[in-house]
mmCIF file of C-alpha atoms and ligand atoms in Angstrom:
data_model
loop_
_atom_site.group_PDB
_atom_site.id
_atom_site.type_symbol
_atom_site.label_atom_id
_atom_site.label_comp_id
_atom_site.label_asym_id
_atom_site.label_seq_id
_atom_site.Cartn_x
_atom_site.Cartn_y
_atom_site.Cartn_z
ATOM 1 C CA MET A 1287 1.001 -4.816 -0.250
ATOM 2 C CA ASN A 1288 -0.193 -1.955 1.842
ATOM 3 C CA HIS A 1289 -3.929 -1.880 1.656
ATOM 4 C CA SER A 1290 -5.351 -4.840 3.502
ATOM 5 C CA PRO A 1291 -8.102 -6.549 1.527
ATOM 6 C CA SER A 1292 -11.613 -5.459 2.296
ATOM 7 C CA PRO A 1293 -13.583 -7.873 4.458
ATOM 8 C CA ARG A 1294 -16.282 -7.541 1.813
ATOM 9 C CA LEU A 1295 -14.015 -8.879 -0.883
ATOM 10 C CA GLY A 1296 -15.106 -12.483 -0.280
ATOM 11 C CA ALA A 1297 -18.724 -11.571 -0.881
ATOM 12 C CA ARG A 1298 -17.755 -9.652 -3.963
ATOM 13 C CA ARG A 1299 -15.993 -12.673 -5.414
ATOM 14 C CA LEU A 1300 -19.265 -14.595 -5.173
ATOM 15 C CA LEU A 1301 -20.681 -12.205 -7.750
ATOM 16 C CA GLY A 1302 -18.623 -13.825 -10.486
ATOM 17 C CA GLY A 1303 -15.646 -11.563 -9.901
ATOM 18 C CA PHE A 1304 -17.332 -8.246 -10.506
ATOM 19 C CA LEU A 1305 -19.082 -6.046 -8.037
ATOM 20 C CA MET A 1306 -21.826 -3.979 -9.496
ATOM 21 C CA VAL A 1307 -22.667 -0.667 -8.000
ATOM 22 C CA PRO A 1308 -25.160 -1.887 -5.361
ATOM 23 C CA ALA A 1309 -28.389 -0.529 -6.857
ATOM 24 C CA LEU A 1310 -27.576 -2.268 -10.105
ATOM 25 C CA VAL A 1311 -26.462 -5.589 -8.752
ATOM 26 C CA LEU A 1312 -29.612 -7.670 -9.316
ATOM 27 C CA GLY A 1313 -29.636 -10.190 -12.096
ATOM 28 C CA PHE A 1314 -26.095 -9.654 -13.256
ATOM 29 C CA SER A 1315 -23.359 -12.132 -13.965
ATOM 30 C CA ILE A 1316 -20.327 -11.519 -16.112
ATOM 31 C CA GLN A 1317 -20.779 -14.589 -18.348
ATOM 32 C CA GLY A 1318 -24.528 -14.791 -18.579
ATOM 33 C CA CYS A 1319 -26.701 -11.765 -18.578
ATOM 34 C CA GLN A 1320 -24.757 -8.947 -20.173
ATOM 35 C CA ASP A 1321 -26.857 -7.183 -22.722
ATOM 36 C CA GLU A 1322 -24.618 -6.629 -25.739
ATOM 37 C CA SER A 1323 -25.987 -3.146 -26.269
ATOM 38 C CA GLU A 1324 -25.551 -2.104 -22.638
ATOM 39 C CA ALA A 1325 -22.983 0.583 -21.940
ATOM 40 C CA VAL A 1326 -20.542 -0.589 -19.267
ATOM 41 C CA VAL A 1327 -17.074 0.103 -17.985
ATOM 42 C CA ASN A 1328 -15.075 -2.487 -16.040
ATOM 43 C CA VAL A 1329 -12.696 -1.212 -13.374
ATOM 44 C CA TYR A 1330 -9.949 -3.146 -11.606
ATOM 45 C CA SER A 1331 -9.329 -1.114 -8.465
ATOM 46 C CA HIS A 1332 -7.238 -1.444 -5.337
ATOM 47 C CA ARG A 1333 -9.690 0.895 -3.623
ATOM 48 C CA HIS A 1334 -12.676 -0.297 -1.620
ATOM 49 C CA TYR A 1335 -14.460 2.714 -0.218
ATOM 50 C CA ASP A 1336 -18.218 3.156 -0.028
ATOM 51 C CA THR A 1337 -17.778 6.707 -1.279
ATOM 52 C CA ASP A 1338 -16.204 5.380 -4.489
ATOM 53 C CA GLU A 1339 -19.313 3.300 -5.109
ATOM 54 C CA ALA A 1340 -21.504 6.350 -4.574
ATOM 55 C CA LEU A 1341 -19.348 8.246 -7.070
ATOM 56 C CA PHE A 1342 -19.625 5.484 -9.646
ATOM 57 C CA GLN A 1343 -23.402 5.525 -9.209
ATOM 58 C CA ARG A 1344 -23.383 9.242 -9.817
ATOM 59 C CA PHE A 1345 -21.363 8.655 -12.997
ATOM 60 C CA THR A 1346 -23.933 6.092 -14.129
ATOM 61 C CA GLU A 1347 -26.748 8.612 -13.528
ATOM 62 C CA LEU A 1348 -24.942 11.210 -15.619
ATOM 63 C CA SER A 1349 -23.683 8.999 -18.445
ATOM 64 C CA GLY A 1350 -25.904 5.912 -18.561
ATOM 65 C CA ILE A 1351 -22.739 3.807 -18.344
ATOM 66 C CA ARG A 1352 -22.721 1.083 -15.713
ATOM 67 C CA VAL A 1353 -19.560 0.750 -13.620
ATOM 68 C CA ARG A 1354 -18.479 -2.719 -12.561
ATOM 69 C CA VAL A 1355 -15.621 -3.038 -10.091
ATOM 70 C CA VAL A 1356 -13.199 -5.823 -9.221
ATOM 71 C CA SER A 1357 -11.369 -4.808 -6.078
ATOM 72 C CA ALA A 1358 -8.199 -6.512 -4.867
ATOM 73 C CA SER A 1359 -4.648 -5.547 -3.991
ATOM 74 C CA ALA A 1360 -2.711 -3.706 -6.690
ATOM 75 C CA ASP A 1361 -0.266 -6.566 -7.166
ATOM 76 C CA GLU A 1362 -3.113 -9.077 -7.487
ATOM 77 C CA LEU A 1363 -4.830 -6.894 -10.088
ATOM 78 C CA ILE A 1364 -1.645 -6.503 -12.132
ATOM 79 C CA ALA A 1365 -1.047 -10.279 -12.004
ATOM 80 C CA ARG A 1366 -4.643 -10.852 -13.064
ATOM 81 C CA LEU A 1367 -4.336 -8.472 -16.024
ATOM 82 C CA GLU A 1368 -1.184 -10.319 -17.112
ATOM 83 C CA ARG A 1369 -2.912 -13.695 -16.804
ATOM 84 C CA GLU A 1370 -6.018 -12.595 -18.700
ATOM 85 C CA GLY A 1371 -4.116 -10.915 -21.531
ATOM 86 C CA GLN A 1372 -6.273 -9.956 -24.508
ATOM 87 C CA ALA A 1373 -9.273 -11.725 -22.986
ATOM 88 C CA SER A 1374 -9.374 -9.391 -19.985
ATOM 89 C CA PRO A 1375 -12.723 -7.650 -19.469
ATOM 90 C CA ALA A 1376 -10.958 -4.810 -17.628
ATOM 91 C CA ASP A 1377 -11.096 -1.318 -19.112
ATOM 92 C CA LEU A 1378 -9.402 0.634 -16.328
ATOM 93 C CA LEU A 1379 -6.777 -0.056 -13.694
ATOM 94 C CA ILE A 1380 -6.801 2.088 -10.545
ATOM 95 C CA THR A 1381 -3.776 1.601 -8.326
ATOM 96 C CA VAL A 1382 -1.267 3.392 -6.142
ATOM 97 C CA ASP A 1383 2.238 4.666 -6.669
ATOM 98 C CA ALA A 1384 3.826 5.964 -9.854
ATOM 99 C CA GLY A 1385 6.413 3.184 -9.518
ATOM 100 C CA ARG A 1386 3.687 0.568 -9.787
ATOM 101 C CA LEU A 1387 1.837 2.399 -12.572
ATOM 102 C CA HIS A 1388 5.148 2.462 -14.424
ATOM 103 C CA ARG A 1389 5.465 -1.328 -13.913
ATOM 104 C CA ALA A 1390 1.989 -1.832 -15.357
ATOM 105 C CA ARG A 1391 2.985 0.238 -18.375
ATOM 106 C CA GLU A 1392 6.296 -1.624 -18.797
ATOM 107 C CA ARG A 1393 4.470 -4.949 -18.782
ATOM 108 C CA GLY A 1394 2.263 -3.801 -21.640
ATOM 109 C CA LEU A 1395 -0.891 -3.677 -19.515
ATOM 110 C CA LEU A 1396 -1.881 -0.075 -20.311
ATOM 111 C CA GLN A 1397 -2.502 1.994 -23.432
ATOM 112 C CA PRO A 1398 -2.038 5.724 -23.942
ATOM 113 C CA VAL A 1399 -5.040 8.049 -23.951
ATOM 114 C CA ALA A 1400 -5.278 11.808 -24.170
ATOM 115 C CA SER A 1401 -7.980 14.403 -23.850
ATOM 116 C CA GLU A 1402 -8.160 18.107 -23.183
ATOM 117 C CA LEU A 1403 -10.148 17.528 -20.001
ATOM 118 C CA LEU A 1404 -7.569 15.124 -18.572
ATOM 119 C CA GLU A 1405 -4.653 17.349 -19.425
ATOM 120 C CA GLU A 1406 -6.313 20.413 -17.926
ATOM 121 C CA ALA A 1407 -7.238 18.632 -14.696
ATOM 122 C CA VAL A 1408 -4.046 16.662 -14.042
ATOM 123 C CA PRO A 1409 -0.813 18.698 -13.843
ATOM 124 C CA ALA A 1410 1.916 17.352 -16.122
ATOM 125 C CA ASP A 1411 4.087 16.217 -13.167
ATOM 126 C CA TYR A 1412 1.313 13.886 -12.046
ATOM 127 C CA ARG A 1413 0.737 11.909 -15.222
ATOM 128 C CA ASP A 1414 2.671 9.741 -17.615
ATOM 129 C CA PRO A 1415 4.237 11.943 -20.332
ATOM 130 C CA GLU A 1416 2.618 9.777 -23.020
ATOM 131 C CA GLY A 1417 -0.761 9.364 -21.333
ATOM 132 C CA PHE A 1418 -0.421 5.741 -20.152
ATOM 133 C CA TRP A 1419 -1.622 6.769 -16.677
ATOM 134 C CA TYR A 1420 -3.004 9.827 -14.905
ATOM 135 C CA GLY A 1421 -2.792 10.650 -11.202
ATOM 136 C CA LEU A 1422 -6.073 10.800 -9.267
ATOM 137 C CA THR A 1423 -4.876 11.672 -5.770
ATOM 138 C CA ARG A 1424 -1.616 12.845 -4.247
ATOM 139 C CA ARG A 1425 0.023 11.640 -1.054
ATOM 140 C CA VAL A 1426 3.152 12.935 0.614
ATOM 141 C CA ARG A 1427 5.886 10.871 2.297
ATOM 142 C CA ILE A 1428 6.335 12.831 5.524
ATOM 143 C CA VAL A 1429 8.180 12.378 8.801
ATOM 144 C CA ALA A 1430 5.833 11.304 11.582
ATOM 145 C CA TYR A 1431 7.467 12.229 14.890
ATOM 146 C CA ALA A 1432 6.802 11.897 18.613
ATOM 147 C CA ARG A 1433 5.705 15.380 19.651
ATOM 148 C CA ASP A 1434 7.024 14.963 23.207
ATOM 149 C CA ARG A 1435 10.487 13.669 22.225
ATOM 150 C CA VAL A 1436 11.435 15.315 18.941
ATOM 151 C CA ASP A 1437 12.470 18.870 18.186
ATOM 152 C CA PRO A 1438 11.251 19.325 14.611
ATOM 153 C CA ASP A 1439 13.889 22.022 14.062
ATOM 154 C CA LEU A 1440 16.551 19.282 14.108
ATOM 155 C CA LEU A 1441 14.825 17.485 11.282
ATOM 156 C CA GLN A 1442 14.214 19.626 8.241
ATOM 157 C CA ARG A 1443 15.277 17.322 5.428
ATOM 158 C CA TYR A 1444 15.075 13.604 4.626
ATOM 159 C CA GLU A 1445 18.864 13.823 4.542
ATOM 160 C CA ASP A 1446 18.920 14.719 8.267
ATOM 161 C CA LEU A 1447 17.743 11.198 9.188
ATOM 162 C CA ALA A 1448 21.324 10.077 8.464
ATOM 163 C CA ASP A 1449 22.642 12.174 11.390
ATOM 164 C CA ASP A 1450 23.824 10.606 14.679
ATOM 165 C CA GLU A 1451 21.044 12.568 16.390
ATOM 166 C CA TRP A 1452 18.667 9.810 15.214
ATOM 167 C CA ALA A 1453 20.730 6.785 16.309
ATOM 168 C CA GLY A 1454 18.350 4.099 17.591
ATOM 169 C CA ARG A 1455 15.318 6.345 16.976
ATOM 170 C CA ILE A 1456 14.087 5.543 13.442
ATOM 171 C CA VAL A 1457 11.391 2.960 12.736
ATOM 172 C CA ALA A 1458 10.840 1.926 9.110
ATOM 173 C CA ARG A 1459 8.959 -0.525 6.970
ATOM 174 C CA SER A 1460 10.594 -2.968 4.576
ATOM 175 C CA SER A 1461 12.491 -1.729 1.528
ATOM 176 C CA GLU A 1462 10.362 -4.118 -0.532
ATOM 177 C CA ASN A 1463 7.523 -1.647 -0.101
ATOM 178 C CA ILE A 1464 6.846 0.416 -3.212
ATOM 179 C CA TYR A 1465 6.532 3.684 -1.219
ATOM 180 C CA ASN A 1466 10.078 3.277 0.082
ATOM 181 C CA ILE A 1467 11.346 2.274 -3.350
ATOM 182 C CA SER A 1468 9.784 5.351 -4.976
ATOM 183 C CA HIS A 1469 11.111 7.584 -2.208
ATOM 184 C CA MET A 1470 14.600 6.142 -2.728
ATOM 185 C CA ALA A 1471 14.200 6.756 -6.475
ATOM 186 C CA SER A 1472 13.509 10.422 -5.686
ATOM 187 C CA LEU A 1473 16.659 10.563 -3.513
ATOM 188 C CA VAL A 1474 18.700 9.056 -6.358
ATOM 189 C CA ALA A 1475 17.319 11.745 -8.646
ATOM 190 C CA ALA A 1476 18.098 14.519 -6.150
ATOM 191 C CA LEU A 1477 21.431 13.390 -4.681
ATOM 192 C CA GLY A 1478 22.892 10.912 -7.145
ATOM 193 C CA PRO A 1479 23.222 7.159 -6.494
ATOM 194 C CA GLU A 1480 26.314 7.300 -4.268
ATOM 195 C CA GLU A 1481 24.971 9.878 -1.849
ATOM 196 C CA ALA A 1482 21.595 8.142 -1.809
ATOM 197 C CA GLU A 1483 23.278 4.867 -0.864
ATOM 198 C CA ALA A 1484 25.328 6.527 1.880
ATOM 199 C CA TRP A 1485 22.066 7.986 3.213
ATOM 200 C CA ALA A 1486 20.400 4.557 3.236
ATOM 201 C CA GLU A 1487 23.372 3.005 5.096
ATOM 202 C CA ALA A 1488 23.300 5.739 7.727
ATOM 203 C CA VAL A 1489 19.524 5.461 8.184
ATOM 204 C CA VAL A 1490 19.825 1.666 8.581
ATOM 205 C CA ALA A 1491 22.489 2.270 11.249
ATOM 206 C CA ASN A 1492 19.969 4.538 13.030
ATOM 207 C CA PHE A 1493 17.117 2.000 13.062
ATOM 208 C CA ALA A 1494 15.457 1.359 16.420
ATOM 209 C CA ARG A 1495 14.466 -2.119 15.175
ATOM 210 C CA ALA A 1496 14.489 -4.204 11.989
ATOM 211 C CA PRO A 1497 12.012 -2.979 9.334
ATOM 212 C CA GLN A 1498 8.542 -4.427 9.806
ATOM 213 C CA GLY A 1499 4.841 -3.664 9.418
ATOM 214 C CA ASN A 1500 3.006 -1.103 7.296
ATOM 215 C CA ASP A 1501 2.858 2.674 7.589
ATOM 216 C CA THR A 1502 0.200 2.513 10.317
ATOM 217 C CA ASP A 1503 2.476 0.240 12.365
ATOM 218 C CA GLN A 1504 5.310 2.783 12.057
ATOM 219 C CA ILE A 1505 3.051 5.524 13.454
ATOM 220 C CA ARG A 1506 1.890 3.251 16.272
ATOM 221 C CA ASP A 1507 5.498 2.367 17.133
ATOM 222 C CA VAL A 1508 6.416 6.061 17.252
ATOM 223 C CA ALA A 1509 3.465 6.697 19.568
ATOM 224 C CA ALA A 1510 4.465 3.693 21.695
ATOM 225 C CA GLY A 1511 8.053 4.924 22.071
ATOM 226 C CA ILE A 1512 9.717 2.105 20.109
ATOM 227 C CA GLY A 1513 11.106 4.811 17.856
ATOM 228 C CA ASP A 1514 10.794 8.584 17.638
ATOM 229 C CA VAL A 1515 10.505 9.188 13.883
ATOM 230 C CA ALA A 1516 9.201 7.333 10.820
ATOM 231 C CA LEU A 1517 8.679 7.985 7.117
ATOM 232 C CA VAL A 1518 5.017 7.432 6.268
ATOM 233 C CA ASN A 1519 2.384 8.592 3.803
ATOM 234 C CA THR A 1520 0.197 11.439 5.011
ATOM 235 C CA TYR A 1521 -3.116 9.599 4.756
ATOM 236 C CA TYR A 1522 -2.119 6.983 7.347
ATOM 237 C CA VAL A 1523 -1.940 9.778 9.921
ATOM 238 C CA GLY A 1524 -5.272 11.126 8.634
ATOM 239 C CA ARG A 1525 -6.881 7.709 9.018
ATOM 240 C CA LEU A 1526 -5.682 7.311 12.624
ATOM 241 C CA LEU A 1527 -6.804 10.832 13.521
ATOM 242 C CA ASN A 1528 -10.261 9.919 12.208
ATOM 243 C CA ALA A 1529 -10.373 6.321 13.432
ATOM 244 C CA ASP A 1530 -13.535 4.942 15.045
ATOM 245 C CA ASP A 1531 -11.725 3.980 18.242
ATOM 246 C CA THR A 1532 -10.588 6.550 20.805
ATOM 247 C CA GLU A 1533 -7.274 4.780 21.395
ATOM 248 C CA SER A 1534 -6.145 5.297 17.773
ATOM 249 C CA ARG A 1535 -7.289 8.916 17.746
ATOM 250 C CA GLU A 1536 -5.434 9.712 20.993
ATOM 251 C CA LEU A 1537 -2.311 7.958 19.806
ATOM 252 C CA ALA A 1538 -2.333 9.947 16.564
ATOM 253 C CA GLN A 1539 -2.632 13.211 18.516
ATOM 254 C CA GLY A 1540 0.809 12.552 19.978
ATOM 255 C CA VAL A 1541 2.391 12.238 16.541
ATOM 256 C CA GLY A 1542 3.420 15.307 14.556
ATOM 257 C CA VAL A 1543 3.511 15.631 10.769
ATOM 258 C CA LEU A 1544 6.625 17.208 9.291
ATOM 259 C CA PHE A 1545 6.985 18.052 5.594
ATOM 260 C CA PRO A 1546 10.709 17.693 4.808
ATOM 261 C CA ASN A 1547 12.894 19.695 2.439
ATOM 262 C CA GLN A 1548 10.676 22.789 2.481
ATOM 263 C CA GLU A 1549 13.676 25.066 1.973
ATOM 264 C CA ASP A 1550 14.968 23.177 -1.047
ATOM 265 C CA ARG A 1551 13.429 20.622 -3.457
ATOM 266 C CA GLY A 1552 10.261 19.929 -1.468
ATOM 267 C CA ALA A 1553 8.644 16.844 0.056
ATOM 268 C CA HIS A 1554 8.372 13.578 -1.872
ATOM 269 C CA VAL A 1555 4.952 13.264 -3.462
ATOM 270 C CA ASN A 1556 3.386 10.262 -5.107
ATOM 271 C CA VAL A 1557 -0.022 9.488 -6.578
ATOM 272 C CA SER A 1558 -2.733 6.948 -6.864
ATOM 273 C CA GLY A 1559 -3.595 6.794 -10.524
ATOM 274 C CA ILE A 1560 -5.655 5.373 -13.316
ATOM 275 C CA GLY A 1561 -4.889 3.993 -16.751
ATOM 276 C CA VAL A 1562 -6.827 2.459 -19.622
ATOM 277 C CA THR A 1563 -5.921 -1.217 -20.005
ATOM 278 C CA ALA A 1564 -4.138 -2.399 -23.152
ATOM 279 C CA HIS A 1565 -7.120 -4.410 -24.420
ATOM 280 C CA ALA A 1566 -9.992 -2.363 -22.991
ATOM 281 C CA PRO A 1567 -13.230 -3.562 -24.636
ATOM 282 C CA ASN A 1568 -14.988 -0.303 -23.662
ATOM 283 C CA ARG A 1569 -12.290 2.262 -24.312
ATOM 284 C CA ALA A 1570 -14.558 5.256 -24.933
ATOM 285 C CA ASN A 1571 -16.520 4.580 -21.743
ATOM 286 C CA ALA A 1572 -13.263 4.216 -19.843
ATOM 287 C CA LEU A 1573 -12.119 7.616 -21.018
ATOM 288 C CA GLN A 1574 -15.440 9.123 -19.969
ATOM 289 C CA LEU A 1575 -15.109 7.677 -16.453
ATOM 290 C CA MET A 1576 -11.532 8.959 -16.188
ATOM 291 C CA GLU A 1577 -12.694 12.443 -17.130
ATOM 292 C CA PHE A 1578 -15.433 12.244 -14.521
ATOM 293 C CA LEU A 1579 -12.938 11.185 -11.821
ATOM 294 C CA VAL A 1580 -10.722 14.217 -12.427
ATOM 295 C CA GLY A 1581 -13.721 16.573 -12.308
ATOM 296 C CA GLU A 1582 -14.200 18.844 -9.288
ATOM 297 C CA GLU A 1583 -16.989 16.895 -7.606
ATOM 298 C CA ALA A 1584 -15.300 13.506 -7.943
ATOM 299 C CA GLN A 1585 -11.874 14.831 -7.018
ATOM 300 C CA ARG A 1586 -13.062 16.078 -3.670
ATOM 301 C CA ALA A 1587 -14.922 12.897 -2.752
ATOM 302 C CA PHE A 1588 -12.263 10.557 -4.114
ATOM 303 C CA ALA A 1589 -9.435 12.242 -2.209
ATOM 304 C CA GLU A 1590 -11.427 12.723 1.007
ATOM 305 C CA ALA A 1591 -12.293 9.035 1.221
ATOM 306 C CA ASN A 1592 -8.667 8.258 2.084
ATOM 307 C CA PHE A 1593 -7.420 11.616 3.444
ATOM 308 C CA GLU A 1594 -5.417 12.249 0.288
ATOM 309 C CA TYR A 1595 -4.821 15.428 -1.696
ATOM 310 C CA PRO A 1596 -6.837 15.943 -4.881
ATOM 311 C CA VAL A 1597 -4.616 15.944 -7.936
ATOM 312 C CA ARG A 1598 -6.703 18.677 -9.525
ATOM 313 C CA PRO A 1599 -5.602 22.150 -8.403
ATOM 314 C CA GLY A 1600 -8.105 24.295 -6.520
ATOM 315 C CA VAL A 1601 -10.190 21.477 -5.031
ATOM 316 C CA GLN A 1602 -10.812 21.748 -1.289
ATOM 317 C CA TRP A 1603 -8.792 19.508 1.068
ATOM 318 C CA ALA A 1604 -10.166 17.325 3.860
ATOM 319 C CA PRO A 1605 -9.927 18.785 7.412
ATOM 320 C CA PRO A 1606 -6.722 17.128 8.734
ATOM 321 C CA LEU A 1607 -4.916 18.161 5.553
ATOM 322 C CA GLN A 1608 -6.040 21.749 5.999
ATOM 323 C CA ASP A 1609 -4.617 21.666 9.555
ATOM 324 C CA TRP A 1610 -1.210 20.483 8.306
ATOM 325 C CA GLY A 1611 -1.151 23.384 5.896
ATOM 326 C CA ASP A 1612 0.357 24.038 2.528
ATOM 327 C CA PHE A 1613 3.719 22.591 1.604
ATOM 328 C CA ARG A 1614 6.303 22.566 -1.155
ATOM 329 C CA SER A 1615 6.464 19.320 -3.128
ATOM 330 C CA ASP A 1616 9.357 17.881 -5.116
ATOM 331 C CA PRO A 1617 8.728 18.793 -8.769
ATOM 332 C CA LEU A 1618 10.483 15.641 -10.025
ATOM 333 C CA PRO A 1619 8.244 14.162 -12.763
ATOM 334 C CA LEU A 1620 6.746 11.017 -11.266
ATOM 335 C CA SER A 1621 7.596 8.946 -14.338
ATOM 336 C CA ARG A 1622 11.234 9.193 -13.121
ATOM 337 C CA LEU A 1623 10.304 7.208 -10.016
ATOM 338 C CA GLY A 1624 9.455 4.207 -12.167
ATOM 339 C CA GLU A 1625 12.549 4.599 -14.298
ATOM 340 C CA LEU A 1626 14.814 4.664 -11.223
ATOM 341 C CA ASN A 1627 12.960 1.829 -9.485
ATOM 342 C CA ASN A 1628 15.549 -0.906 -10.162
ATOM 343 C CA GLU A 1629 18.441 1.269 -9.066
ATOM 344 C CA ALA A 1630 16.581 2.102 -5.851
ATOM 345 C CA VAL A 1631 16.068 -1.608 -5.100
ATOM 346 C CA ARG A 1632 19.779 -2.342 -5.621
ATOM 347 C CA ILE A 1633 20.752 0.523 -3.307
ATOM 348 C CA PHE A 1634 18.479 -0.753 -0.526
ATOM 349 C CA ASP A 1635 20.002 -4.238 -0.929
ATOM 350 C CA ARG A 1636 23.566 -2.993 -0.708
ATOM 351 C CA ALA A 1637 22.722 -0.750 2.261
ATOM 352 C CA GLY A 1638 21.210 -3.688 4.160
ATOM 353 C CA TRP A 1639 17.719 -2.130 4.464
ATOM 354 C CA ARG A 1640 15.643 -5.328 4.554
HETATM 355 FE FE1 FE2 B 1102 -1.180 2.912 1.251
#
């Protein structure tokens, strides 16, 4: 939905569906050559970063367990797990948003796991209360604003976006997007459904244009003057600030990052996360890889690859995140975002946020 497929995905599909960590790729096919005694773990992941592959290689060096990755969009991976059922070779699902992890759990695609290492590394707010999924990285839904046209003092809370001050100045993506749905779920939890709906109606009335595009497009439209403010995830700003092309980097310099609700409940935080699949053939190996990914070394690399915050406390942040500084985050347990998902969708519908 939000992460465009990797251009390398086509080539990966030629390898019988699985991508081996590159150094291990020779001679492998999922049907044919698997040595029964070989230790493996099969990961369905929405992520497609070279640094992830390097991390998986490191895990293989340490554990002797080979990591094989299918990478596709989160929705494709969930559909695939449903289709494959008990026959699925997948051991782990890595995807984004607590709302979506909750969906995977609800559809019976995950199983609970627990370990001391996981519970120590992942704060309770960032994992399923019964261990069906654990957060790996955190991202914050912030206000991206045009530095030359917006006084950030006028915009301290998400709630302020409902004010007349922002008439014709807000750009937004579709309410079908899981980030918006989870954010709305957090507003329902904080304000109650009626106030949350009134907020959505007022924000819709303040739109500069109909919802369209992804988070990057919202930032670009703020920079281009189509709107002045947008709700986006932090890492999209980080990506533009570190883009290969000068145009993107310059554009991002003109856009400020504002963490809302710092004087009250805190900014809305979500996670990318991982869960053991319901029928994992290599459950013990899966648990070992999960524990590795919440370790200090992996946490730093995993989060840095996408300008996200490590879920593990005390791990160093990537440079743009350090510049934005510390912030207060909404302590709402993320499992609530999934539970309030349907209500959030109905509110968006009634408010006319397409
Ligand atoms: Fe995203």
